[in-house]
mmCIF file of C-alpha atoms in Angstrom:
data_model
loop_
_atom_site.group_PDB
_atom_site.id
_atom_site.type_symbol
_atom_site.label_atom_id
_atom_site.label_comp_id
_atom_site.label_asym_id
_atom_site.label_seq_id
_atom_site.Cartn_x
_atom_site.Cartn_y
_atom_site.Cartn_z
ATOM 1 C CA MET A 1 -6.227 8.877 19.234
ATOM 2 C CA SER A 2 -8.721 8.777 16.613
ATOM 3 C CA ASN A 3 -12.712 10.818 17.021
ATOM 4 C CA ASN A 4 -13.216 10.615 13.430
ATOM 5 C CA THR A 5 -17.097 9.703 12.714
ATOM 6 C CA LYS A 6 -19.367 8.340 9.774
ATOM 7 C CA GLU A 7 -21.290 11.952 9.979
ATOM 8 C CA GLN A 8 -17.928 13.953 9.955
ATOM 9 C CA LEU A 9 -16.287 11.634 6.922
ATOM 10 C CA HIS A 10 -16.897 12.121 3.233
ATOM 11 C CA GLU A 11 -15.115 9.179 1.389
ATOM 12 C CA THR A 12 -14.276 9.156 -2.432
ATOM 13 C CA ILE A 13 -13.201 6.190 -4.648
ATOM 14 C CA LEU A 14 -10.734 6.773 -7.034
ATOM 15 C CA ASN A 15 -9.043 4.956 -9.907
ATOM 16 C CA SER A 16 -5.426 6.102 -10.826
ATOM 17 C CA ASP A 17 -6.713 9.116 -13.520
ATOM 18 C CA GLU A 18 -9.110 10.474 -11.019
ATOM 19 C CA TYR A 19 -6.359 10.506 -8.527
ATOM 20 C CA PHE A 20 -4.389 12.083 -10.020
ATOM 21 C CA HIS A 21 -6.257 14.535 -11.941
ATOM 22 C CA SER A 22 -7.720 15.307 -8.081
ATOM 23 C CA LEU A 23 -4.448 15.356 -6.610
ATOM 24 C CA LEU A 24 -3.267 17.765 -8.650
ATOM 25 C CA VAL A 25 -5.988 20.280 -7.981
ATOM 26 C CA ASP A 26 -5.811 19.814 -3.839
ATOM 27 C CA ILE A 27 -1.685 20.592 -4.390
ATOM 28 C CA LYS A 28 -2.689 23.433 -6.589
ATOM 29 C CA ASN A 29 -5.126 24.967 -3.989
ATOM 30 C CA ALA A 30 -2.805 23.931 -0.684
ATOM 31 C CA LYS A 31 -2.881 26.555 1.560
ATOM 32 C CA GLN A 32 -0.950 25.297 4.519
ATOM 33 C CA THR A 33 1.085 22.120 4.701
ATOM 34 C CA ILE A 34 1.516 18.814 2.416
ATOM 35 C CA ASP A 35 2.740 15.410 3.790
ATOM 36 C CA LEU A 36 3.493 13.368 0.337
ATOM 37 C CA GLU A 37 4.876 10.012 1.143
ATOM 38 C CA THR A 38 5.418 7.426 -1.877
ATOM 39 C CA TYR A 39 7.624 4.305 -2.566
ATOM 40 C CA ILE A 40 8.066 5.414 -6.049
ATOM 41 C CA PHE A 41 8.474 8.370 -7.428
ATOM 42 C CA ASN A 42 9.245 8.494 -11.067
ATOM 43 C CA ASP A 43 10.792 11.612 -12.919
ATOM 44 C CA ASP A 44 8.851 10.751 -15.680
ATOM 45 C CA ASP A 45 5.828 13.191 -17.032
ATOM 46 C CA LEU A 46 3.460 12.534 -14.564
ATOM 47 C CA GLY A 47 6.297 12.550 -12.289
ATOM 48 C CA LYS A 48 7.241 16.202 -13.599
ATOM 49 C CA ARG A 49 3.636 17.241 -13.418
ATOM 50 C CA ILE A 50 3.417 16.739 -9.927
ATOM 51 C CA THR A 51 7.078 18.287 -9.254
ATOM 52 C CA ARG A 52 5.848 21.098 -11.110
ATOM 53 C CA GLU A 53 2.753 21.833 -8.759
ATOM 54 C CA LEU A 54 4.757 21.296 -5.477
ATOM 55 C CA MET A 55 6.847 23.556 -6.738
ATOM 56 C CA HIS A 56 4.508 25.906 -7.158
ATOM 57 C CA ALA A 57 2.809 25.555 -4.013
ATOM 58 C CA ALA A 58 6.003 25.803 -2.066
ATOM 59 C CA GLU A 59 6.764 28.882 -3.983
ATOM 60 C CA LYS A 60 3.230 30.345 -2.526
ATOM 61 C CA GLY A 61 4.122 29.333 1.086
ATOM 62 C CA VAL A 62 2.767 26.316 1.601
ATOM 63 C CA LYS A 63 4.885 23.841 3.894
ATOM 64 C CA ILE A 64 6.060 20.799 1.806
ATOM 65 C CA ARG A 65 7.734 17.791 3.034
ATOM 66 C CA LEU A 66 8.178 15.060 0.678
ATOM 67 C CA LEU A 67 9.175 11.427 2.221
ATOM 68 C CA LEU A 68 10.642 9.199 -0.392
ATOM 69 C CA ASP A 69 12.127 5.229 -0.142
ATOM 70 C CA GLY A 70 15.565 4.329 -0.834
ATOM 71 C CA ILE A 71 14.988 1.387 -2.838
ATOM 72 C CA GLY A 72 12.193 2.419 -4.303
ATOM 73 C CA THR A 73 13.048 5.501 -5.730
ATOM 74 C CA SER A 74 16.647 4.814 -6.145
ATOM 75 C CA ALA A 75 17.469 6.710 -9.408
ATOM 76 C CA TRP A 76 15.123 9.727 -8.833
ATOM 77 C CA CYS A 77 17.507 12.754 -8.301
ATOM 78 C CA ASP A 78 17.526 15.053 -10.878
ATOM 79 C CA ASN A 79 14.570 17.492 -9.945
ATOM 80 C CA ILE A 80 15.894 17.474 -6.078
ATOM 81 C CA LYS A 81 17.639 20.343 -5.800
ATOM 82 C CA LEU A 82 15.132 22.385 -8.143
ATOM 83 C CA MET A 83 12.768 21.154 -5.546
ATOM 84 C CA GLU A 84 14.432 22.449 -2.491
ATOM 85 C CA GLU A 85 15.221 25.791 -3.792
ATOM 86 C CA ALA A 86 11.339 26.174 -4.390
ATOM 87 C CA GLY A 87 11.560 25.293 -0.435
ATOM 88 C CA ILE A 88 10.309 21.663 -0.340
ATOM 89 C CA THR A 89 12.054 19.293 2.073
ATOM 90 C CA VAL A 90 12.717 16.271 0.807
ATOM 91 C CA ARG A 91 14.031 13.177 2.941
ATOM 92 C CA VAL A 92 14.728 9.802 1.912
ATOM 93 C CA PHE A 93 13.440 6.232 4.546
ATOM 94 C CA ASN A 94 16.534 3.843 4.614
ATOM 95 C CA PRO A 95 18.712 5.257 2.191
ATOM 96 C CA LEU A 96 21.123 3.429 0.019
ATOM 97 C CA PRO A 97 25.310 3.414 0.840
ATOM 98 C CA LEU A 98 25.974 4.164 -2.146
ATOM 99 C CA LYS A 99 23.822 7.127 -3.425
ATOM 100 C CA LEU A 100 25.068 10.825 -1.843
ATOM 101 C CA TRP A 101 21.834 12.417 -2.577
ATOM 102 C CA GLN A 102 20.082 9.895 -0.683
ATOM 103 C CA LEU A 103 22.401 10.015 2.498
ATOM 104 C CA THR A 104 22.801 13.620 3.207
ATOM 105 C CA ARG A 105 18.606 13.367 2.753
ATOM 106 C CA ALA A 106 18.291 10.208 5.320
ATOM 107 C CA ASN A 107 15.736 10.283 7.774
ATOM 108 C CA CYS A 108 18.025 8.997 10.310
ATOM 109 C CA ARG A 109 19.669 12.330 11.065
ATOM 110 C CA SER A 110 22.977 10.972 12.755
ATOM 111 C CA SER A 111 26.507 10.296 11.658
ATOM 112 C CA PHE A 112 27.882 8.378 8.639
ATOM 113 C CA PHE A 113 28.781 5.285 10.193
ATOM 114 C CA VAL A 114 25.261 5.154 11.668
ATOM 115 C CA LYS A 115 23.621 5.788 8.587
ATOM 116 C CA MET A 116 25.599 2.358 7.426
ATOM 117 C CA LEU A 117 24.627 0.251 10.509
ATOM 118 C CA ARG A 118 21.261 1.635 9.883
ATOM 119 C CA PHE A 119 21.481 0.153 6.399
ATOM 120 C CA PHE A 120 22.774 -3.067 6.641
ATOM 121 C CA THR A 121 20.028 -3.600 9.593
ATOM 122 C CA LYS A 122 17.455 -2.215 7.742
ATOM 123 C CA ILE A 123 17.792 -2.708 4.386
ATOM 124 C CA ASN A 124 14.936 -5.266 4.561
ATOM 125 C CA SER A 125 12.607 -2.174 5.754
ATOM 126 C CA ARG A 126 10.943 -0.001 3.106
ATOM 127 C CA ASN A 127 8.473 2.547 3.661
ATOM 128 C CA HIS A 128 5.850 0.990 0.889
ATOM 129 C CA ARG A 129 3.018 3.857 2.178
ATOM 130 C CA LYS A 130 1.463 6.094 -0.651
ATOM 131 C CA THR A 131 -0.248 8.938 1.605
ATOM 132 C CA CYS A 132 -1.109 12.388 0.914
ATOM 133 C CA ILE A 133 -2.014 14.893 3.717
ATOM 134 C CA ILE A 134 -3.538 18.351 2.436
ATOM 135 C CA ASP A 135 -3.754 21.078 4.913
ATOM 136 C CA SER A 136 -4.406 18.693 7.602
ATOM 137 C CA SER A 137 -7.994 17.983 6.622
ATOM 138 C CA ILE A 138 -7.756 16.120 3.073
ATOM 139 C CA VAL A 139 -6.395 12.353 2.817
ATOM 140 C CA TYR A 140 -5.380 10.662 -0.142
ATOM 141 C CA ILE A 141 -4.613 6.383 1.187
ATOM 142 C CA GLY A 142 -4.541 3.633 -1.847
ATOM 143 C CA SER A 143 -1.977 1.495 -4.249
ATOM 144 C CA ILE A 144 -0.660 4.117 -6.281
ATOM 145 C CA ASN A 145 2.842 5.448 -6.815
ATOM 146 C CA ILE A 146 3.862 8.411 -8.383
ATOM 147 C CA ALA A 147 4.287 6.511 -11.535
ATOM 148 C CA GLN A 148 3.334 7.036 -15.224
ATOM 149 C CA THR A 149 2.651 3.463 -15.181
ATOM 150 C CA HIS A 150 -0.766 3.731 -13.082
ATOM 151 C CA LEU A 151 -2.451 5.599 -15.672
ATOM 152 C CA SER A 152 -5.021 4.709 -17.698
ATOM 153 C CA VAL A 153 -3.548 3.841 -21.667
ATOM 154 C CA GLN A 154 -6.066 6.323 -23.007
ATOM 155 C CA GLN A 155 -3.538 8.870 -20.775
ATOM 156 C CA GLY A 156 0.067 7.263 -21.475
ATOM 157 C CA GLY A 157 0.271 4.562 -18.985
ATOM 158 C CA ALA A 158 -0.083 1.109 -19.000
ATOM 159 C CA GLY A 159 -3.725 0.922 -17.246
ATOM 160 C CA TRP A 160 -2.939 -0.809 -14.106
ATOM 161 C CA MET A 161 -5.989 -1.621 -11.755
ATOM 162 C CA ASP A 162 -5.324 0.491 -8.438
ATOM 163 C CA VAL A 163 -8.016 2.046 -5.883
ATOM 164 C CA VAL A 164 -7.607 5.147 -3.767
ATOM 165 C CA VAL A 165 -9.731 6.396 -0.810
ATOM 166 C CA LYS A 166 -9.799 10.114 -0.630
ATOM 167 C CA ILE A 167 -11.070 11.651 2.677
ATOM 168 C CA THR A 168 -12.294 14.704 4.153
ATOM 169 C CA ASN A 169 -13.323 16.108 6.783
ATOM 170 C CA ILE A 170 -11.202 13.849 8.926
ATOM 171 C CA ASN A 171 -8.801 14.130 12.102
ATOM 172 C CA THR A 172 -5.382 13.466 10.225
ATOM 173 C CA LYS A 173 -3.264 13.334 13.802
ATOM 174 C CA GLU A 174 -2.951 9.690 13.711
ATOM 175 C CA LEU A 175 -1.733 10.030 10.097
ATOM 176 C CA GLN A 176 0.469 12.666 10.699
ATOM 177 C CA PHE A 177 2.111 11.260 13.697
ATOM 178 C CA ALA A 178 2.845 7.910 12.236
ATOM 179 C CA PHE A 179 4.680 10.453 8.914
ATOM 180 C CA ASP A 180 6.291 12.081 11.302
ATOM 181 C CA ILE A 181 7.751 8.665 12.910
ATOM 182 C CA ALA A 182 9.190 8.119 9.651
ATOM 183 C CA TRP A 183 10.518 11.299 8.996
ATOM 184 C CA TYR A 184 12.093 12.169 11.647
ATOM 185 C CA GLY A 185 13.549 8.446 12.402
ATOM 186 C CA PHE A 186 12.629 5.659 14.907
ATOM 187 C CA SER A 187 14.100 6.387 17.601
ATOM 188 C CA LEU A 188 14.726 4.497 20.964
ATOM 189 C CA SER A 189 13.034 6.574 22.787
ATOM 190 C CA LYS A 190 9.445 6.775 20.832
ATOM 191 C CA ARG A 191 9.549 2.942 20.110
ATOM 192 C CA ILE A 192 9.339 2.265 24.197
ATOM 193 C CA LYS A 193 7.435 5.163 24.291
ATOM 194 C CA LYS A 194 5.141 3.788 21.608
ATOM 195 C CA MET A 195 4.724 0.203 23.148
ATOM 196 C CA PHE A 196 3.194 1.146 26.299
ATOM 197 C CA GLN A 197 0.582 3.262 24.375
ATOM 198 C CA PRO A 198 -2.661 1.587 23.591
ATOM 199 C CA VAL A 199 -3.581 1.031 20.003
ATOM 200 C CA ALA A 200 -6.587 2.561 19.051
ATOM 201 C CA SER A 201 -9.601 -0.003 18.217
ATOM 202 C CA ASN A 202 -12.247 2.583 16.605
ATOM 203 C CA SER A 203 -9.385 4.177 14.506
ATOM 204 C CA ILE A 204 -10.031 4.003 10.799
ATOM 205 C CA PHE A 205 -6.185 4.113 10.199
ATOM 206 C CA ARG A 206 -4.778 0.545 9.510
ATOM 207 C CA LEU A 207 -0.966 1.605 10.436
ATOM 208 C CA ASN A 208 1.995 -0.960 11.442
ATOM 209 C CA TYR A 209 5.121 1.192 12.191
ATOM 210 C CA SER A 210 5.539 -0.619 15.609
ATOM 211 C CA ARG A 211 5.347 -4.340 16.170
ATOM 212 C CA ARG A 212 2.497 -4.226 18.495
ATOM 213 C CA GLN A 213 0.637 -3.060 15.528
ATOM 214 C CA ARG A 214 1.756 -5.032 13.021
ATOM 215 C CA ARG A 215 0.854 -8.458 15.299
ATOM 216 C CA LEU A 216 -2.832 -6.252 16.365
ATOM 217 C CA PHE A 217 -4.097 -5.730 12.795
ATOM 218 C CA TYR A 218 -2.865 -9.158 11.575
ATOM 219 C CA ARG A 219 -4.830 -10.814 14.656
ATOM 220 C CA PHE A 220 -7.464 -8.807 13.369
ATOM 221 C CA LEU A 221 -7.463 -9.837 9.835
ATOM 222 C CA LEU A 222 -7.562 -13.627 11.109
ATOM 223 C CA LYS A 223 -10.451 -12.981 13.509
ATOM 224 C CA ARG A 224 -12.275 -11.244 11.130
ATOM 225 C CA ILE A 225 -12.054 -14.427 8.298
ATOM 226 C CA SER A 226 -12.604 -16.527 10.948
ATOM 227 C CA GLU A 227 -15.982 -14.857 12.130
ATOM 228 C CA SER A 228 -17.336 -14.437 8.810
ATOM 229 C CA ARG A 229 -20.837 -15.073 7.827
ATOM 230 C CA SER A 230 -20.987 -14.724 3.978
ATOM 231 C CA ARG A 231 -17.857 -13.300 2.054
ATOM 232 C CA VAL A 232 -14.250 -12.935 2.039
ATOM 233 C CA TRP A 233 -13.306 -11.355 -0.985
ATOM 234 C CA MET A 234 -9.578 -9.864 -1.386
ATOM 235 C CA THR A 235 -7.904 -8.316 -4.399
ATOM 236 C CA ASN A 236 -4.081 -8.367 -3.708
ATOM 237 C CA ALA A 237 -1.215 -7.289 -6.049
ATOM 238 C CA TYR A 238 1.194 -9.672 -4.297
ATOM 239 C CA PHE A 239 0.008 -13.432 -2.697
ATOM 240 C CA ASN A 240 2.509 -15.049 -0.647
ATOM 241 C CA PRO A 241 0.361 -15.352 2.460
ATOM 242 C CA GLU A 242 1.372 -16.689 5.999
ATOM 243 C CA TYR A 243 0.073 -20.515 6.691
ATOM 244 C CA VAL A 244 -1.499 -19.351 9.915
ATOM 245 C CA LEU A 245 -3.460 -16.970 6.742
ATOM 246 C CA LEU A 246 -3.728 -19.718 3.988
ATOM 247 C CA ARG A 247 -5.712 -21.698 7.150
ATOM 248 C CA LYS A 248 -8.550 -19.473 8.257
ATOM 249 C CA LEU A 249 -8.816 -18.739 4.274
ATOM 250 C CA THR A 250 -9.287 -22.403 3.582
ATOM 251 C CA LYS A 251 -11.278 -23.547 6.875
ATOM 252 C CA ALA A 252 -13.868 -20.005 5.773
ATOM 253 C CA ALA A 253 -14.047 -21.803 2.455
ATOM 254 C CA LYS A 254 -15.451 -25.416 3.914
ATOM 255 C CA ARG A 255 -17.643 -23.860 6.320
ATOM 256 C CA GLY A 256 -19.897 -22.412 3.268
ATOM 257 C CA VAL A 257 -18.340 -19.091 2.862
ATOM 258 C CA GLU A 258 -17.727 -17.472 -0.206
ATOM 259 C CA VAL A 259 -13.835 -16.941 -0.314
ATOM 260 C CA THR A 260 -12.900 -14.770 -3.666
ATOM 261 C CA ILE A 261 -9.628 -14.239 -4.209
ATOM 262 C CA LEU A 262 -8.652 -12.149 -6.828
ATOM 263 C CA LEU A 263 -5.144 -12.010 -8.177
ATOM 264 C CA SER A 264 -3.162 -10.622 -11.752
ATOM 265 C CA HIS A 265 -2.134 -12.811 -14.044
ATOM 266 C CA ASP A 266 0.830 -10.611 -15.280
ATOM 267 C CA SER A 267 3.278 -8.745 -12.302
ATOM 268 C CA ASP A 268 5.863 -6.365 -12.363
ATOM 269 C CA VAL A 269 7.168 -8.515 -10.019
ATOM 270 C CA PHE A 270 7.543 -11.034 -12.838
ATOM 271 C CA PHE A 271 8.214 -13.840 -9.715
ATOM 272 C CA MET A 272 4.685 -13.318 -7.918
ATOM 273 C CA PRO A 273 2.679 -15.185 -9.932
ATOM 274 C CA LEU A 274 4.907 -18.134 -9.595
ATOM 275 C CA VAL A 275 4.805 -17.896 -5.589
ATOM 276 C CA ALA A 276 1.144 -16.782 -5.561
ATOM 277 C CA GLN A 277 0.590 -20.339 -7.687
ATOM 278 C CA ALA A 278 1.916 -22.350 -5.014
ATOM 279 C CA PHE A 279 -0.953 -22.006 -2.755
ATOM 280 C CA TYR A 280 -3.546 -22.657 -5.294
ATOM 281 C CA SER A 281 -3.961 -26.320 -5.023
ATOM 282 C CA ARG A 282 -4.604 -26.105 -1.305
ATOM 283 C CA LEU A 283 -6.982 -23.179 -1.821
ATOM 284 C CA LEU A 284 -9.132 -25.029 -4.639
ATOM 285 C CA LYS A 285 -9.203 -28.005 -3.106
ATOM 286 C CA ALA A 286 -11.002 -25.892 -0.139
ATOM 287 C CA GLY A 287 -13.462 -24.360 -2.374
ATOM 288 C CA VAL A 288 -11.684 -21.556 -2.719
ATOM 289 C CA ASN A 289 -12.505 -19.387 -5.573
ATOM 290 C CA ILE A 290 -9.058 -18.063 -7.452
ATOM 291 C CA TYR A 291 -9.497 -15.635 -10.577
ATOM 292 C CA GLU A 292 -6.195 -14.013 -12.506
ATOM 293 C CA TYR A 293 -6.954 -10.665 -14.028
ATOM 294 C CA LEU A 294 -6.034 -10.447 -17.477
ATOM 295 C CA PRO A 295 -6.914 -6.876 -18.916
ATOM 296 C CA SER A 296 -3.460 -5.192 -16.886
ATOM 297 C CA ILE A 297 -1.447 -5.903 -14.279
ATOM 298 C CA LEU A 298 -3.539 -5.628 -11.106
ATOM 299 C CA HIS A 299 -1.647 -3.466 -8.041
ATOM 300 C CA ALA A 300 -5.034 -2.651 -5.857
ATOM 301 C CA LYS A 301 -5.256 -3.859 -2.467
ATOM 302 C CA MET A 302 -8.966 -4.327 -1.122
ATOM 303 C CA PHE A 303 -10.319 -6.630 1.413
ATOM 304 C CA ILE A 304 -14.000 -6.869 1.556
ATOM 305 C CA ILE A 305 -15.134 -9.453 4.249
ATOM 306 C CA ASP A 306 -19.199 -9.453 5.108
ATOM 307 C CA ASP A 307 -19.780 -5.648 5.800
ATOM 308 C CA TRP A 308 -15.943 -4.533 6.654
ATOM 309 C CA TYR A 309 -14.162 -2.897 3.125
ATOM 310 C CA CYS A 310 -10.598 -1.921 3.573
ATOM 311 C CA VAL A 311 -7.759 0.001 1.240
ATOM 312 C CA GLY A 312 -4.646 0.510 1.286
ATOM 313 C CA SER A 313 -1.193 -0.294 0.522
ATOM 314 C CA SER A 314 -0.930 -3.694 2.056
ATOM 315 C CA ASN A 315 -0.500 -6.871 0.343
ATOM 316 C CA LEU A 316 -0.968 -10.529 1.679
ATOM 317 C CA ASN A 317 3.013 -11.113 1.758
ATOM 318 C CA HIS A 318 5.768 -11.282 4.158
ATOM 319 C CA ARG A 319 6.855 -8.026 3.013
ATOM 320 C CA SER A 320 3.595 -6.131 4.439
ATOM 321 C CA LEU A 321 3.159 -8.464 7.119
ATOM 322 C CA ILE A 322 6.843 -8.068 8.840
ATOM 323 C CA HIS A 323 9.044 -5.609 7.149
ATOM 324 C CA ASP A 324 7.483 -3.011 5.254
ATOM 325 C CA LEU A 325 5.430 0.701 6.360
ATOM 326 C CA GLU A 326 1.872 0.131 5.197
ATOM 327 C CA VAL A 327 -1.019 1.988 5.777
ATOM 328 C CA ASP A 328 -4.732 1.306 5.053
ATOM 329 C CA VAL A 329 -7.977 2.694 5.974
ATOM 330 C CA ASN A 330 -11.585 0.461 6.751
ATOM 331 C CA ILE A 331 -13.814 2.462 4.584
ATOM 332 C CA GLN A 332 -17.080 3.657 6.796
ATOM 333 C CA THR A 333 -19.730 5.526 4.517
ATOM 334 C CA LYS A 334 -22.281 3.182 2.417
ATOM 335 C CA GLU A 335 -21.831 4.725 -0.810
ATOM 336 C CA ALA A 336 -18.263 4.327 -0.868
ATOM 337 C CA LYS A 337 -18.740 0.465 -0.122
ATOM 338 C CA LYS A 338 -21.237 -0.291 -2.538
ATOM 339 C CA ILE A 339 -18.271 1.683 -4.940
ATOM 340 C CA LEU A 340 -15.505 -0.843 -3.945
ATOM 341 C CA GLU A 341 -18.171 -3.991 -4.264
ATOM 342 C CA LYS A 342 -19.170 -2.952 -7.823
ATOM 343 C CA ILE A 343 -15.380 -2.667 -8.563
ATOM 344 C CA PHE A 344 -14.779 -5.988 -7.314
ATOM 345 C CA LEU A 345 -17.372 -7.671 -9.386
ATOM 346 C CA GLN A 346 -16.364 -5.836 -12.530
ATOM 347 C CA ASN A 347 -12.888 -6.888 -12.120
ATOM 348 C CA ILE A 348 -13.864 -10.167 -11.453
ATOM 349 C CA LYS A 349 -15.606 -10.575 -14.810
ATOM 350 C CA LYS A 350 -12.664 -9.060 -16.776
ATOM 351 C CA SER A 351 -10.635 -12.406 -14.876
ATOM 352 C CA HIS A 352 -10.367 -15.501 -15.361
ATOM 353 C CA LYS A 353 -11.314 -18.332 -13.054
ATOM 354 C CA ILE A 354 -8.635 -20.676 -12.263
ATOM 355 C CA SER A 355 -9.682 -24.493 -11.250
ATOM 356 C CA LEU A 356 -8.249 -27.711 -10.345
ATOM 357 C CA ALA A 357 -8.349 -28.919 -13.874
ATOM 358 C CA ASN A 358 -6.832 -25.936 -15.570
ATOM 359 C CA PHE A 359 -3.983 -25.857 -12.621
ATOM 360 C CA LYS A 360 -3.326 -28.558 -13.431
ATOM 361 C CA LYS A 361 -2.196 -27.702 -17.041
ATOM 362 C CA ILE A 362 0.256 -25.362 -15.837
ATOM 363 C CA PRO A 363 3.576 -26.848 -16.642
ATOM 364 C CA LEU A 364 5.434 -28.917 -14.539
ATOM 365 C CA TYR A 365 8.316 -27.218 -14.810
ATOM 366 C CA LYS A 366 6.595 -23.749 -13.466
ATOM 367 C CA ARG A 367 4.984 -25.822 -10.417
ATOM 368 C CA ILE A 368 8.542 -27.041 -9.511
ATOM 369 C CA LEU A 369 9.706 -23.681 -9.431
ATOM 370 C CA SER A 370 6.734 -21.636 -7.282
ATOM 371 C CA GLN A 371 7.367 -24.230 -4.841
ATOM 372 C CA LEU A 372 11.117 -23.485 -4.822
ATOM 373 C CA LEU A 373 10.387 -19.676 -4.282
ATOM 374 C CA LEU A 374 8.814 -20.261 -1.199
ATOM 375 C CA TYR A 375 12.275 -21.366 0.715
ATOM 376 C CA LEU A 376 13.049 -17.015 -0.270
ATOM 377 C CA ARG A 377 9.360 -16.267 0.770
ATOM 378 C CA TYR A 378 10.557 -14.195 3.623
ATOM 379 C CA PHE A 379 11.914 -11.817 1.637
ATOM 380 C CA PHE A 380 8.902 -11.177 -0.390
#
């Protein structure tokens, strides 16, 4: 399905401030279509700016579809009627049953009973993707929600560490197909059809809306780590790896590969640093380098394994591996790769390196709690 080449693509790596500035400009200049999906869309100052620009675009005749998540954007509804009056179509992925504004805009277009049944069977399945497709030629993929907290402190935010890639001159059909499946719901016929379709091995997009895709891309990641020669650099917000992945990382470190994992010292999900700490001892004993980012919350998701670079929304946790819709992009251009490498090394300088000695200084009750949390790891 994918026919993108390095010669066609132009990739720009953006931080949060750059991303929102660029996104607002591209929304303003849109001519035909905007498909925006996000886990969180806050009604803060930034959210209002995005909303106004989307409404202006819709009033000019741009066809706009906005896909929100039922839990991620559970409290957001104040401007929805104004947006729809302006011509924007809004749908909610797996809505909450007590939120009427969500149920009436559910991506599952069926009876109330079916919606309730779907909620209770799919409550743990969320749309964690953060993508925007503009005029079928511009794509944004990364870790940034529509939320003020991602902005720098100078711009009124909390200075979260995030990364987005903007891609132009790209064939968006594969990404558009993934959006459409989430938009219209996962019908049985589409599921069966997709089961027998080959997964494009040359695609730059890493999508996981089918079980087959999840298995293949997870195996691909494990294979990359197993065959790594010089480095495995990972930046991740929520670290809760499966034991197979943990074993691959420790084996790589033991055979001399530089395995470096950059995590967040603080988190918007308060218990996630404790969950991550449950794996520190085993990783450190194998020779893995662990750093905790100090300046702010680290929310980025980046992988650098030898010359393979990947950016997106996926975490190394059970939610991304099993439950949530995610999208990542394999970076193609040398310029973008150099920038990602520079970002990683700069972030390491701003981080605290964990050693076995200072890990043992963590209070005993915290280490016990981190182990107890592993019994619930399937849910996060």
